[in-house]
Amino acid sequence: MVIFLLLVLIVVILFGKEIKSAIYLFVGISFIYWIATSLFDWGSNLWENHSRAIVIITLSIFGGLYGFQRNRRLADQEGLIVSEEENVAHTYNKINSSTSEYKQDEENDFKEYFHLYNQAKDLEGTSPLESLELYIHILTEYRPKGMNYYERPTYILEEIGSYQEAIDICDRAIKEIENNLFKGDLYSFKDRRERLLQKQTKYRL
């Protein structure tokens, strides 16, 4: 109330000569003062009567906002996880596809060199050199898996006195067996290699 009286006094002092303007200003200030005091009183009464409800509502709003932000972060993380799973699945499918293609190529190669091997084997009795040529072709163009692809050409090479070539084939077979490229009798090739070395040394003297 004291503030209101001071405002009236200021109006009278400032606009004493212009009564009309003073009245307008007085009415305006009075209206503003009334609104301000009403709002203040309403706010005070509201807080006094409903303080618990206001606190609960405020906490609920805060909790809702926090939950919304948390859910959004979780959704973003789930999106990243899904994206990562998709990448893993894509990589797996790509590797699986590559593996399938490799197996298919390997199967096709086997069909080709197995056919050549049968031809070479049939020619051993009648045309050993032609048979040897096919065996060497198999070893040059493919990576055959099996002892016979290495043993049979060494027989022919040993018979015709080409010991070093036979030793080279034994070395290759030993290396591939040791590297688990195919299963075979490692010591059989080592013994054969030793025998070929002895023959090679003997006939050089």
GROMACS .gro file of C-alpha atoms in nm:
model
  205
    1MET     CA    1   0.000   0.000   0.000
    2VAL     CA    2   0.288   0.235   0.078
    3ILE     CA    3   0.433   0.169  -0.265
    4PHE     CA    4   0.100   0.253  -0.424
    5LEU     CA    5   0.080   0.588  -0.239
    6LEU     CA    6   0.433   0.673  -0.346
    7LEU     CA    7   0.341   0.603  -0.706
    8VAL     CA    8   0.039   0.836  -0.676
    9LEU     CA    9   0.262   1.106  -0.529
   10ILE     CA   10   0.507   1.073  -0.816
   11VAL     CA   11   0.226   1.103  -1.068
   12VAL     CA   12   0.094   1.418  -0.908
   13ILE     CA   13   0.439   1.576  -0.892
   14LEU     CA   14   0.532   1.490  -1.252
   15PHE     CA   15   0.205   1.561  -1.423
   16GLY     CA   16   0.042   1.814  -1.196
   17LYS     CA   17   0.004   2.062  -1.483
   18GLU     CA   18  -0.145   1.805  -1.718
   19ILE     CA   19  -0.434   1.658  -1.523
   20LYS     CA   20  -0.563   1.446  -1.811
   21SER     CA   21  -0.230   1.276  -1.866
   22ALA     CA   22  -0.189   1.234  -1.492
   23ILE     CA   23  -0.526   1.062  -1.467
   24TYR     CA   24  -0.439   0.822  -1.750
   25LEU     CA   25  -0.106   0.740  -1.597
   26PHE     CA   26  -0.262   0.700  -1.254
   27VAL     CA   27  -0.521   0.457  -1.389
   28GLY     CA   28  -0.252   0.262  -1.574
   29ILE     CA   29  -0.025   0.239  -1.272
   30SER     CA   30  -0.317   0.139  -1.052
   31PHE     CA   31  -0.412  -0.138  -1.295
   32ILE     CA   32  -0.059  -0.269  -1.311
   33TYR     CA   33  -0.031  -0.254  -0.935
   34TRP     CA   34  -0.359  -0.440  -0.894
   35ILE     CA   35  -0.251  -0.715  -1.134
   36ALA     CA   36   0.089  -0.748  -0.966
   37THR     CA   37  -0.054  -0.772  -0.616
   38SER     CA   38  -0.327  -1.011  -0.730
   39LEU     CA   39  -0.076  -1.241  -0.896
   40PHE     CA   40   0.149  -1.224  -0.594
   41ASP     CA   41  -0.138  -1.303  -0.359
   42TRP     CA   42  -0.257  -1.583  -0.588
   43GLY     CA   43   0.091  -1.727  -0.605
   44SER     CA   44   0.135  -1.709  -0.230
   45ASN     CA   45  -0.202  -1.871  -0.164
   46LEU     CA   46  -0.135  -2.134  -0.427
   47TRP     CA   47   0.198  -2.222  -0.272
   48GLU     CA   48   0.057  -2.228   0.081
   49ASN     CA   49  -0.241  -2.444  -0.012
   50HIS     CA   50  -0.091  -2.664  -0.281
   51SER     CA   51   0.284  -2.669  -0.213
   52ARG     CA   52   0.293  -3.049  -0.200
   53ALA     CA   53   0.104  -3.081  -0.526
   54ILE     CA   54   0.332  -2.825  -0.692
   55VAL     CA   55   0.643  -3.016  -0.579
   56ILE     CA   56   0.497  -3.346  -0.703
   57ILE     CA   57   0.399  -3.195  -1.038
   58THR     CA   58   0.744  -3.035  -1.078
   59LEU     CA   59   0.921  -3.360  -0.994
   60SER     CA   60   0.692  -3.549  -1.232
   61ILE     CA   61   0.771  -3.310  -1.514
   62PHE     CA   62   1.144  -3.335  -1.441
   63GLY     CA   63   1.123  -3.714  -1.420
   64GLY     CA   64   0.931  -3.728  -1.747
   65LEU     CA   65   1.190  -3.514  -1.923
   66TYR     CA   66   1.474  -3.723  -1.780
   67GLY     CA   67   1.303  -4.045  -1.886
   68PHE     CA   68   1.245  -3.908  -2.234
   69GLN     CA   69   1.612  -3.814  -2.273
   70ARG     CA   70   1.724  -4.150  -2.135
   71ASN     CA   71   1.494  -4.344  -2.368
   72ARG     CA   72   1.618  -4.141  -2.661
   73ARG     CA   73   1.980  -4.219  -2.571
   74LEU     CA   74   1.894  -4.587  -2.532
   75ALA     CA   75   1.720  -4.582  -2.869
   76ASP     CA   76   2.029  -4.427  -3.025
   77GLN     CA   77   2.248  -4.693  -2.863
   78GLU     CA   78   2.015  -4.969  -2.982
   79GLY     CA   79   2.035  -4.820  -3.328
   80LEU     CA   80   2.414  -4.839  -3.310
   81ILE     CA   81   2.396  -5.198  -3.186
   82VAL     CA   82   2.160  -5.294  -3.466
   83SER     CA   83   2.387  -5.121  -3.715
   84GLU     CA   84   2.688  -5.311  -3.577
   85GLU     CA   85   2.497  -5.640  -3.595
   86GLU     CA   86   2.406  -5.565  -3.954
   87ASN     CA   87   2.774  -5.499  -4.032
   88VAL     CA   88   2.876  -5.827  -3.869
   89ALA     CA   89   2.605  -6.014  -4.059
   90HIS     CA   90   2.711  -5.850  -4.384
   91THR     CA   91   3.077  -5.941  -4.322
   92TYR     CA   92   2.981  -6.300  -4.233
   93ASN     CA   93   2.772  -6.335  -4.548
   94LYS     CA   94   3.054  -6.192  -4.755
   95ILE     CA   95   3.308  -6.433  -4.604
   96ASN     CA   96   3.066  -6.723  -4.635
   97SER     CA   97   3.005  -6.633  -4.998
   98SER     CA   98   3.380  -6.612  -5.064
   99THR     CA   99   3.431  -6.946  -4.890
  100SER     CA  100   3.156  -7.105  -5.099
  101GLU     CA  101   3.312  -6.968  -5.417
  102TYR     CA  102   3.654  -7.097  -5.309
  103LYS     CA  103   3.510  -7.442  -5.238
  104GLN     CA  104   3.338  -7.443  -5.575
  105ASP     CA  105   3.661  -7.347  -5.752
  106GLU     CA  106   3.849  -7.614  -5.559
  107GLU     CA  107   3.591  -7.875  -5.656
  108ASN     CA  108   3.613  -7.774  -6.021
  109ASP     CA  109   3.993  -7.795  -6.010
  110PHE     CA  110   3.974  -8.140  -5.854
  111LYS     CA  111   3.749  -8.267  -6.132
  112GLU     CA  112   3.991  -8.136  -6.392
  113TYR     CA  113   4.317  -8.271  -6.249
  114PHE     CA  114   4.159  -8.602  -6.143
  115HIS     CA  115   4.052  -8.655  -6.503
  116LEU     CA  116   4.408  -8.578  -6.619
  117TYR     CA  117   4.550  -8.811  -6.353
  118ASN     CA  118   4.341  -9.102  -6.482
  119GLN     CA  119   4.461  -9.034  -6.835
  120ALA     CA  120   4.823  -9.024  -6.719
  121LYS     CA  121   4.787  -9.345  -6.524
  122ASP     CA  122   4.640  -9.525  -6.826
  123LEU     CA  123   4.938  -9.413  -7.036
  124GLU     CA  124   5.210  -9.528  -6.796
  125GLY     CA  125   5.247  -9.873  -6.950
  126THR     CA  126   5.246  -9.768  -7.316
  127SER     CA  127   5.370  -9.406  -7.317
  128PRO     CA  128   5.553  -9.329  -6.991
  129LEU     CA  129   5.692  -8.998  -7.116
  130GLU     CA  130   5.350  -8.879  -7.225
  131SER     CA  131   5.215  -8.996  -6.891
  132LEU     CA  132   5.492  -8.804  -6.713
  133GLU     CA  133   5.405  -8.493  -6.909
  134LEU     CA  134   5.047  -8.508  -6.783
  135TYR     CA  135   5.163  -8.563  -6.423
  136ILE     CA  136   5.397  -8.263  -6.444
  137HIS     CA  137   5.114  -8.057  -6.594
  138ILE     CA  138   4.895  -8.142  -6.295
  139LEU     CA  139   5.167  -8.038  -6.048
  140THR     CA  140   5.237  -7.718  -6.241
  141GLU     CA  141   4.880  -7.596  -6.297
  142TYR     CA  142   4.707  -7.720  -5.982
  143ARG     CA  143   4.759  -7.785  -5.611
  144PRO     CA  144   4.656  -8.152  -5.602
  145LYS     CA  145   4.576  -8.308  -5.267
  146GLY     CA  146   4.689  -8.666  -5.245
  147MET     CA  147   5.008  -8.869  -5.238
  148ASN     CA  148   4.957  -9.038  -5.575
  149TYR     CA  149   4.985  -8.710  -5.766
  150TYR     CA  150   5.342  -8.680  -5.635
  151GLU     CA  151   5.445  -9.044  -5.608
  152ARG     CA  152   5.367  -9.162  -5.960
  153PRO     CA  153   5.572  -8.901  -6.146
  154THR     CA  154   5.869  -8.971  -5.916
  155TYR     CA  155   5.852  -9.340  -6.020
  156ILE     CA  156   5.884  -9.250  -6.386
  157LEU     CA  157   6.154  -8.988  -6.323
  158GLU     CA  158   6.353  -9.239  -6.119
  159GLU     CA  159   6.327  -9.499  -6.395
  160ILE     CA  160   6.456  -9.260  -6.661
  161GLY     CA  161   6.734  -9.131  -6.435
  162SER     CA  162   6.596  -8.779  -6.375
  163TYR     CA  163   6.679  -8.790  -6.006
  164GLN     CA  164   6.689  -8.418  -5.937
  165GLU     CA  165   6.342  -8.363  -6.082
  166ALA     CA  166   6.212  -8.650  -5.870
  167ILE     CA  167   6.382  -8.501  -5.561
  168ASP     CA  168   6.218  -8.164  -5.632
  169ILE     CA  169   5.875  -8.328  -5.640
  170CYS     CA  170   5.949  -8.506  -5.310
  171ASP     CA  171   6.054  -8.173  -5.157
  172ARG     CA  172   5.727  -8.015  -5.265
  173ALA     CA  173   5.522  -8.304  -5.126
  174ILE     CA  174   5.710  -8.292  -4.794
  175LYS     CA  175   5.654  -7.917  -4.764
  176GLU     CA  176   5.282  -7.937  -4.840
  177ILE     CA  177   5.227  -8.224  -4.597
  178GLU     CA  178   5.412  -8.033  -4.325
  179ASN     CA  179   5.192  -7.728  -4.397
  180ASN     CA  180   4.879  -7.947  -4.370
  181LEU     CA  181   4.778  -7.877  -4.729
  182PHE     CA  182   4.700  -8.246  -4.767
  183LYS     CA  183   4.735  -8.560  -4.559
  184GLY     CA  184   5.010  -8.800  -4.660
  185ASP     CA  185   5.292  -9.022  -4.540
  186LEU     CA  186   5.565  -8.771  -4.473
  187TYR     CA  187   5.832  -9.032  -4.400
  188SER     CA  188   5.755  -9.215  -4.722
  189PHE     CA  189   5.859  -8.908  -4.922
  190LYS     CA  190   6.159  -8.845  -4.697
  191ASP     CA  191   6.279  -9.205  -4.746
  192ARG     CA  192   6.222  -9.179  -5.121
  193ARG     CA  193   6.413  -8.850  -5.131
  194GLU     CA  194   6.706  -9.008  -4.943
  195ARG     CA  195   6.715  -9.303  -5.183
  196LEU     CA  196   6.707  -9.069  -5.484
  197LEU     CA  197   6.994  -8.865  -5.339
  198GLN     CA  198   7.199  -9.181  -5.294
  199LYS     CA  199   7.135  -9.287  -5.654
  200GLN     CA  200   7.214  -8.939  -5.779
  201THR     CA  201   7.546  -8.942  -5.592
  202LYS     CA  202   7.628  -9.295  -5.707
  203TYR     CA  203   7.576  -9.229  -6.076
  204ARG     CA  204   7.765  -8.902  -6.064
  205LEU     CA  205   8.082  -9.079  -5.946
   0.00000   0.00000   0.00000
